[in-house]
Short mmCIF file of C-alpha atoms in Angstrom, two decimals:
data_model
loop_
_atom_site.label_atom_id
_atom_site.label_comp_id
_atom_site.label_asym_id
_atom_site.label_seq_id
_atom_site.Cartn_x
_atom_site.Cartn_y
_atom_site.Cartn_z
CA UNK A 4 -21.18 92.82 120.92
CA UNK A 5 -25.01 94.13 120.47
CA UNK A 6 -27.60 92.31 118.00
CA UNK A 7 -27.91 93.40 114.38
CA UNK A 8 -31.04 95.43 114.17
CA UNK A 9 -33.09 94.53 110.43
CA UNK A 10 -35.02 97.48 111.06
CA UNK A 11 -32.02 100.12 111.05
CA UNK A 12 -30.38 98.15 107.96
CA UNK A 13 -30.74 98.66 104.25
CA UNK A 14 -30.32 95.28 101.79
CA UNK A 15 -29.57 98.11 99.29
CA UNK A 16 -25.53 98.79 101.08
CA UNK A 17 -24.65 95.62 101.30
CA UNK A 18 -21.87 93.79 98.84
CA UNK A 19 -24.73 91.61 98.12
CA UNK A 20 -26.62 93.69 96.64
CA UNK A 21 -23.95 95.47 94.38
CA UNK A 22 -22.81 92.27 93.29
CA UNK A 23 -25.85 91.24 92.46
CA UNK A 24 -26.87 94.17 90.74
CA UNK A 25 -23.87 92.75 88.37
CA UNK A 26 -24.85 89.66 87.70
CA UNK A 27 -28.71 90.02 87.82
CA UNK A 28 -30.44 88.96 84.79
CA UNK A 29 -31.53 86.16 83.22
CA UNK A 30 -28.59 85.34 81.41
CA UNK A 31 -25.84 87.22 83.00
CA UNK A 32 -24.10 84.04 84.62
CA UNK A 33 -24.69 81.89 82.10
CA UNK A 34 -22.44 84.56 79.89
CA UNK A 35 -19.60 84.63 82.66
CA UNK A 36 -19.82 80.57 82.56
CA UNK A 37 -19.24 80.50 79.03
CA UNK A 38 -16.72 83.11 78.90
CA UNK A 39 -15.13 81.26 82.42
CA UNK A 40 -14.80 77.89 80.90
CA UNK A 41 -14.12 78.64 77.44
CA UNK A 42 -11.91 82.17 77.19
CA UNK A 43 -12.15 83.51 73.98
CA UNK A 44 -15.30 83.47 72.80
CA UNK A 45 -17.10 85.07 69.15
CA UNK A 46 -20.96 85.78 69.82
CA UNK A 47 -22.41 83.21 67.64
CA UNK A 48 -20.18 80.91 69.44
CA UNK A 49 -21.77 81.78 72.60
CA UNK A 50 -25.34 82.27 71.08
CA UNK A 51 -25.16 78.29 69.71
CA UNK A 52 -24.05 77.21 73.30
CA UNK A 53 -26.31 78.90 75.35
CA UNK A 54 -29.21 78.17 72.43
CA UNK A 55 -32.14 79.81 73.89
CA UNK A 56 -31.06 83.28 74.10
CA UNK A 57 -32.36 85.76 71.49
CA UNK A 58 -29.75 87.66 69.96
CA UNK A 59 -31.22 90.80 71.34
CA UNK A 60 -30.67 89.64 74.78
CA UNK A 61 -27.68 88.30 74.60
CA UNK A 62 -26.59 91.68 72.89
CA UNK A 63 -28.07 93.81 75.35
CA UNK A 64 -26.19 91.27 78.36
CA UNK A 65 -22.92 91.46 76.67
CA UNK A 66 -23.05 95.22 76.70
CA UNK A 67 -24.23 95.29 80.66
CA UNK A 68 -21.45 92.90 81.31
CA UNK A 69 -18.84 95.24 79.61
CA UNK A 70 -20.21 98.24 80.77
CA UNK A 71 -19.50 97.02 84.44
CA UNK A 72 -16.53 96.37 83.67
CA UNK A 73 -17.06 92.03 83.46
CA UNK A 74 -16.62 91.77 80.00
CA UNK A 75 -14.07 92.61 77.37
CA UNK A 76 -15.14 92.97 73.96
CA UNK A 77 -12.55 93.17 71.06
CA UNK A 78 -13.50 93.96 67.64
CA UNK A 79 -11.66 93.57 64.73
CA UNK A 80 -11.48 95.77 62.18
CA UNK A 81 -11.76 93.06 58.96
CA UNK A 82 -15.22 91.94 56.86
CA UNK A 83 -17.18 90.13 57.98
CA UNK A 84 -16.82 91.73 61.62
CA UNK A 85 -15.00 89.52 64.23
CA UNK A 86 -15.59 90.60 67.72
CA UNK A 87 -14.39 88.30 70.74
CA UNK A 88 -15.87 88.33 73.93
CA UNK A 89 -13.62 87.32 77.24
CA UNK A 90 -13.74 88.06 80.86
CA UNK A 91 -11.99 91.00 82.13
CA UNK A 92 -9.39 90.48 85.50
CA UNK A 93 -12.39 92.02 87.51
CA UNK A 94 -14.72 89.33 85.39
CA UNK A 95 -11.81 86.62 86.68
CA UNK A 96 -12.51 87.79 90.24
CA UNK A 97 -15.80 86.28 90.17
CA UNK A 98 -14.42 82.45 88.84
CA UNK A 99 -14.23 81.13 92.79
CA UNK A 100 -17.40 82.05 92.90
CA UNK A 101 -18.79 80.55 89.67
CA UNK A 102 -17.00 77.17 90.68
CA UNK A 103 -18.23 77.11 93.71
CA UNK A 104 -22.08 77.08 91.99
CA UNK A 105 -20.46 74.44 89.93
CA UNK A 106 -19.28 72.18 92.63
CA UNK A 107 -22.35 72.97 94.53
CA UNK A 108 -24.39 71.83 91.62
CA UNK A 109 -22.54 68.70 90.97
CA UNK A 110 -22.75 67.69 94.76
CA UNK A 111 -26.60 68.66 94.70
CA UNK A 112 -28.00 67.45 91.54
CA UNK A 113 -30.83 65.13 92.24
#
């Protein structure tokens, strides 16, 4: 078996690097946390529990997230306007991977 060769690689192929072109962003993980341990979720909801997160970015997140396919949004058609936020099953895909940060954290936390 020959030797890996950096300088005839690209970072940019890699499933790393797609995956975290998913989930890159300040508050992209936090979002899938939320919507991981909680489900359902309405976007003031999430806004109080993250609490530093302008609305404007957590808008903008939300609609990355759903545009890749993370997120499911659900809007319903009554006034005020109720929309509900939840993980999609290729948003689910990424839980083992969440709790693994978790248990990670817990084990690591000084």
């Amino acid at each position: 078996m020959s030797e890996r060769c950096i300088s005839k690689e690209s970072l940019e192929t890699t499933g790393f690097s797609y995956t975290l072109s998913l989930i890159n962003g300040k508050y992209k993980m936090t979002i899938l946390y939320t919507l991981m341990e909680f489900g359902v979720v309405r976007f003031n909801e999430m806004k109080k529990y993250i609490g530093e997160i302008s609305y404007k970015t957590l808008s903008s997140s939300l609609k990355e997230l759903e545009s890749d396919r993370l997120v499911l949004r659900k809007e319903y058609p009554q006034i005020p306007p109720k929309v509900e936020y939840s993980l999609t099953e290729r948003g689910k895909s990424l839980i083992p991977i969440l709790d693994s940060m978790c248990e990670w954290g817990d084990k690591n936390r000084l």
